[in-house]
Amino acid sequence: MAIELSQADFRILVRVIEHAGERMEAVGGSDAATVRNASGAELLPALCPRVGTAVARGHAVAMLVSEIRHVEAAVINLESYGGHETVLVEGYALLKRLDALKEQARVAETVDGILTLPRPTPHAPCT
C-alpha cells in the first residue's frame, strides 16, 4: 500500500532527513551505518527514482506506508540531537500529514521497475 507524497512534502522530507544526518554526525558517537539508518537517509535512494517518474507523469510521488517509519526516525532523532526548530516543526507537520494520508493509501504498481501509483479512475457523470 502506498500514499501520494506531494513534491512539496518530498522537499520537506529531504530537508528533515539531511538535517537529522548532519546533527547526528556533528554530535558524533555513531558509525556511518547507524547515522544513515537513524536519520532516515536509507529512504532517499528509493524515493529519488519515483520523484523523476512522478514529475515526468505529472503525478505525486509514491511512498510505501511502511516507509513512513524512516521519517518518524528522522524527526525523533532530529529532536534528540538538537535539530533546528524550524526543521523540527516541519518534520512534525509532515508526520501529521503522512498519518492522514495513510487513510487514503492504495495499491501501488511498478512501471519500468519504479513504484508508482495508478491514476485515480475518473468519475463518470450519472445520467
PDB file of C-alpha atoms in Angstrom:
ATOM      1  CA  MET A   1       0.000   0.000   0.000  1.00  0.00           C
ATOM      2  CA  ALA A   2       1.276   3.452  -0.885  1.00  0.00           C
ATOM      3  CA  ILE A   3       0.390   7.087  -0.360  1.00  0.00           C
ATOM      4  CA  GLU A   4       0.686  10.129  -2.587  1.00  0.00           C
ATOM      5  CA  LEU A   5       3.532  12.310  -1.360  1.00  0.00           C
ATOM      6  CA  SER A   6       3.387  15.792  -2.862  1.00  0.00           C
ATOM      7  CA  GLN A   7       6.558  17.215  -4.343  1.00  0.00           C
ATOM      8  CA  ALA A   8       6.480  19.950  -1.670  1.00  0.00           C
ATOM      9  CA  ASP A   9       6.314  17.289   1.057  1.00  0.00           C
ATOM     10  CA  PHE A  10       9.171  15.427  -0.625  1.00  0.00           C
ATOM     11  CA  ARG A  11      11.323  18.571  -0.361  1.00  0.00           C
ATOM     12  CA  ILE A  12      10.476  18.850   3.348  1.00  0.00           C
ATOM     13  CA  LEU A  13      11.255  15.157   3.824  1.00  0.00           C
ATOM     14  CA  VAL A  14      14.694  15.642   2.241  1.00  0.00           C
ATOM     15  CA  ARG A  15      15.378  18.708   4.401  1.00  0.00           C
ATOM     16  CA  VAL A  16      14.419  16.829   7.586  1.00  0.00           C
ATOM     17  CA  ILE A  17      16.485  13.746   6.718  1.00  0.00           C
ATOM     18  CA  GLU A  18      19.542  15.732   5.674  1.00  0.00           C
ATOM     19  CA  HIS A  19      19.406  17.918   8.783  1.00  0.00           C
ATOM     20  CA  ALA A  20      18.979  14.877  11.043  1.00  0.00           C
ATOM     21  CA  GLY A  21      22.054  13.296   9.479  1.00  0.00           C
ATOM     22  CA  GLU A  22      24.064  16.498   9.841  1.00  0.00           C
ATOM     23  CA  ARG A  23      23.136  16.838  13.522  1.00  0.00           C
ATOM     24  CA  MET A  24      23.950  13.207  14.283  1.00  0.00           C
ATOM     25  CA  GLU A  25      27.320  13.490  12.556  1.00  0.00           C
ATOM     26  CA  ALA A  26      28.089  16.764  14.367  1.00  0.00           C
ATOM     27  CA  VAL A  27      27.356  15.275  17.782  1.00  0.00           C
ATOM     28  CA  GLY A  28      29.306  12.131  16.916  1.00  0.00           C
ATOM     29  CA  GLY A  29      29.429   8.798  18.664  1.00  0.00           C
ATOM     30  CA  SER A  30      27.722   6.817  15.891  1.00  0.00           C
ATOM     31  CA  ASP A  31      29.143   4.984  12.901  1.00  0.00           C
ATOM     32  CA  ALA A  32      28.063   5.867   9.351  1.00  0.00           C
ATOM     33  CA  ALA A  33      25.598   2.972   9.063  1.00  0.00           C
ATOM     34  CA  THR A  34      23.855   3.955  12.289  1.00  0.00           C
ATOM     35  CA  VAL A  35      23.602   7.588  11.194  1.00  0.00           C
ATOM     36  CA  ARG A  36      22.224   6.530   7.807  1.00  0.00           C
ATOM     37  CA  ASN A  37      19.574   4.335   9.433  1.00  0.00           C
ATOM     38  CA  ALA A  38      18.621   6.652  12.301  1.00  0.00           C
ATOM     39  CA  SER A  39      18.466   9.789  10.151  1.00  0.00           C
ATOM     40  CA  GLY A  40      16.114   8.198   7.614  1.00  0.00           C
ATOM     41  CA  ALA A  41      18.687   8.576   4.830  1.00  0.00           C
ATOM     42  CA  GLU A  42      18.052   4.988   3.696  1.00  0.00           C
ATOM     43  CA  LEU A  43      14.747   6.189   2.272  1.00  0.00           C
ATOM     44  CA  LEU A  44      16.166   8.719  -0.204  1.00  0.00           C
ATOM     45  CA  PRO A  45      17.693   6.282  -2.743  1.00  0.00           C
ATOM     46  CA  ALA A  46      14.314   4.534  -3.004  1.00  0.00           C
ATOM     47  CA  LEU A  47      12.341   7.766  -3.428  1.00  0.00           C
ATOM     48  CA  CYS A  48      14.562   9.599  -5.927  1.00  0.00           C
ATOM     49  CA  PRO A  49      13.651   7.474  -8.989  1.00  0.00           C
ATOM     50  CA  ARG A  50       9.986   7.783  -8.007  1.00  0.00           C
ATOM     51  CA  VAL A  51      10.281  11.565  -7.955  1.00  0.00           C
ATOM     52  CA  GLY A  52      11.607  11.596 -11.511  1.00  0.00           C
ATOM     53  CA  THR A  53       8.776   9.363 -12.660  1.00  0.00           C
ATOM     54  CA  ALA A  54       6.220  11.458 -10.789  1.00  0.00           C
ATOM     55  CA  VAL A  55       7.458  14.670 -12.375  1.00  0.00           C
ATOM     56  CA  ALA A  56       7.504  13.112 -15.848  1.00  0.00           C
ATOM     57  CA  ARG A  57       3.983  11.736 -15.477  1.00  0.00           C
ATOM     58  CA  GLY A  58       2.526  14.699 -13.596  1.00  0.00           C
ATOM     59  CA  HIS A  59       1.783  12.549 -10.526  1.00  0.00           C
ATOM     60  CA  ALA A  60       2.512  12.711  -6.842  1.00  0.00           C
ATOM     61  CA  VAL A  61       5.433  10.663  -5.516  1.00  0.00           C
ATOM     62  CA  ALA A  62       4.547   7.105  -4.465  1.00  0.00           C
ATOM     63  CA  MET A  63       5.644   6.315  -0.923  1.00  0.00           C
ATOM     64  CA  LEU A  64       5.000   2.986   0.754  1.00  0.00           C
ATOM     65  CA  VAL A  65       3.140   3.229   4.045  1.00  0.00           C
ATOM     66  CA  SER A  66       5.889   1.098   5.591  1.00  0.00           C
ATOM     67  CA  GLU A  67       8.463   3.760   4.629  1.00  0.00           C
ATOM     68  CA  ILE A  68       6.910   6.340   6.955  1.00  0.00           C
ATOM     69  CA  ARG A  69       8.947   4.770   9.776  1.00  0.00           C
ATOM     70  CA  HIS A  70      12.086   6.319   8.228  1.00  0.00           C
ATOM     71  CA  VAL A  71      10.558   9.786   8.525  1.00  0.00           C
ATOM     72  CA  GLU A  72       9.497   9.067  12.101  1.00  0.00           C
ATOM     73  CA  ALA A  73      13.067   8.040  12.965  1.00  0.00           C
ATOM     74  CA  ALA A  74      14.480  11.164  11.337  1.00  0.00           C
ATOM     75  CA  VAL A  75      12.165  13.502  13.262  1.00  0.00           C
ATOM     76  CA  ILE A  76      12.693  11.767  16.598  1.00  0.00           C
ATOM     77  CA  ASN A  77      16.472  11.759  16.184  1.00  0.00           C
ATOM     78  CA  LEU A  78      16.442  15.336  14.931  1.00  0.00           C
ATOM     79  CA  GLU A  79      14.784  16.350  18.178  1.00  0.00           C
ATOM     80  CA  SER A  80      17.157  14.213  20.251  1.00  0.00           C
ATOM     81  CA  TYR A  81      20.240  15.670  18.565  1.00  0.00           C
ATOM     82  CA  GLY A  82      19.219  19.318  18.837  1.00  0.00           C
ATOM     83  CA  GLY A  83      17.969  19.993  15.343  1.00  0.00           C
ATOM     84  CA  HIS A  84      16.904  23.443  14.181  1.00  0.00           C
ATOM     85  CA  GLU A  85      13.450  24.315  15.490  1.00  0.00           C
ATOM     86  CA  THR A  86      12.064  25.246  12.061  1.00  0.00           C
ATOM     87  CA  VAL A  87      13.077  21.923  10.527  1.00  0.00           C
ATOM     88  CA  LEU A  88      11.719  20.083  13.544  1.00  0.00           C
ATOM     89  CA  VAL A  89       8.344  21.826  13.237  1.00  0.00           C
ATOM     90  CA  GLU A  90       8.264  20.992   9.512  1.00  0.00           C
ATOM     91  CA  GLY A  91       9.080  17.380  10.346  1.00  0.00           C
ATOM     92  CA  TYR A  92       6.263  17.008  12.858  1.00  0.00           C
ATOM     93  CA  ALA A  93       3.818  18.689  10.456  1.00  0.00           C
ATOM     94  CA  LEU A  94       4.933  16.281   7.730  1.00  0.00           C
ATOM     95  CA  LEU A  95       4.368  13.308  10.037  1.00  0.00           C
ATOM     96  CA  LYS A  96       0.863  14.575  10.766  1.00  0.00           C
ATOM     97  CA  ARG A  97       0.113  14.825   7.027  1.00  0.00           C
ATOM     98  CA  LEU A  98       1.589  11.364   6.388  1.00  0.00           C
ATOM     99  CA  ASP A  99      -0.588   9.927   9.131  1.00  0.00           C
ATOM    100  CA  ALA A 100      -3.662  11.434   7.473  1.00  0.00           C
ATOM    101  CA  LEU A 101      -2.550  10.161   4.052  1.00  0.00           C
ATOM    102  CA  LYS A 102      -2.354   6.587   5.382  1.00  0.00           C
ATOM    103  CA  GLU A 103      -6.160   6.587   5.378  1.00  0.00           C
ATOM    104  CA  GLN A 104      -6.056   7.136   1.602  1.00  0.00           C
ATOM    105  CA  ALA A 105      -3.386   4.526   0.846  1.00  0.00           C
ATOM    106  CA  ARG A 106      -3.929   2.408  -2.204  1.00  0.00           C
ATOM    107  CA  VAL A 107      -2.263  -0.371  -4.135  1.00  0.00           C
ATOM    108  CA  ALA A 108       0.864   0.741  -5.959  1.00  0.00           C
ATOM    109  CA  GLU A 109       2.200  -0.618  -9.228  1.00  0.00           C
ATOM    110  CA  THR A 110       5.597  -0.685 -10.869  1.00  0.00           C
ATOM    111  CA  VAL A 111       6.300   0.983 -14.179  1.00  0.00           C
ATOM    112  CA  ASP A 112       9.677   0.103 -15.670  1.00  0.00           C
ATOM    113  CA  GLY A 113      10.718  -1.143 -12.232  1.00  0.00           C
ATOM    114  CA  ILE A 114       9.764   2.076 -10.429  1.00  0.00           C
ATOM    115  CA  LEU A 115       6.993   2.191  -7.844  1.00  0.00           C
ATOM    116  CA  THR A 116       4.122   4.436  -8.928  1.00  0.00           C
ATOM    117  CA  LEU A 117       0.511   4.996  -8.061  1.00  0.00           C
ATOM    118  CA  PRO A 118      -2.050   4.483 -10.802  1.00  0.00           C
ATOM    119  CA  ARG A 119      -4.091   7.474 -11.783  1.00  0.00           C
ATOM    120  CA  PRO A 120      -7.427   7.509  -9.991  1.00  0.00           C
ATOM    121  CA  THR A 121     -10.338   6.343 -12.107  1.00  0.00           C
ATOM    122  CA  PRO A 122     -12.302   9.383 -13.284  1.00  0.00           C
ATOM    123  CA  HIS A 123     -15.869   9.576 -12.088  1.00  0.00           C
ATOM    124  CA  ALA A 124     -18.455   9.186 -14.808  1.00  0.00           C
ATOM    125  CA  PRO A 125     -21.414  11.522 -14.578  1.00  0.00           C
ATOM    126  CA  CYS A 126     -24.710   9.873 -13.718  1.00  0.00           C
ATOM    127  CA  THR A 127     -27.442  10.336 -16.283  1.00  0.00           C
TER     128      THR A 127
END
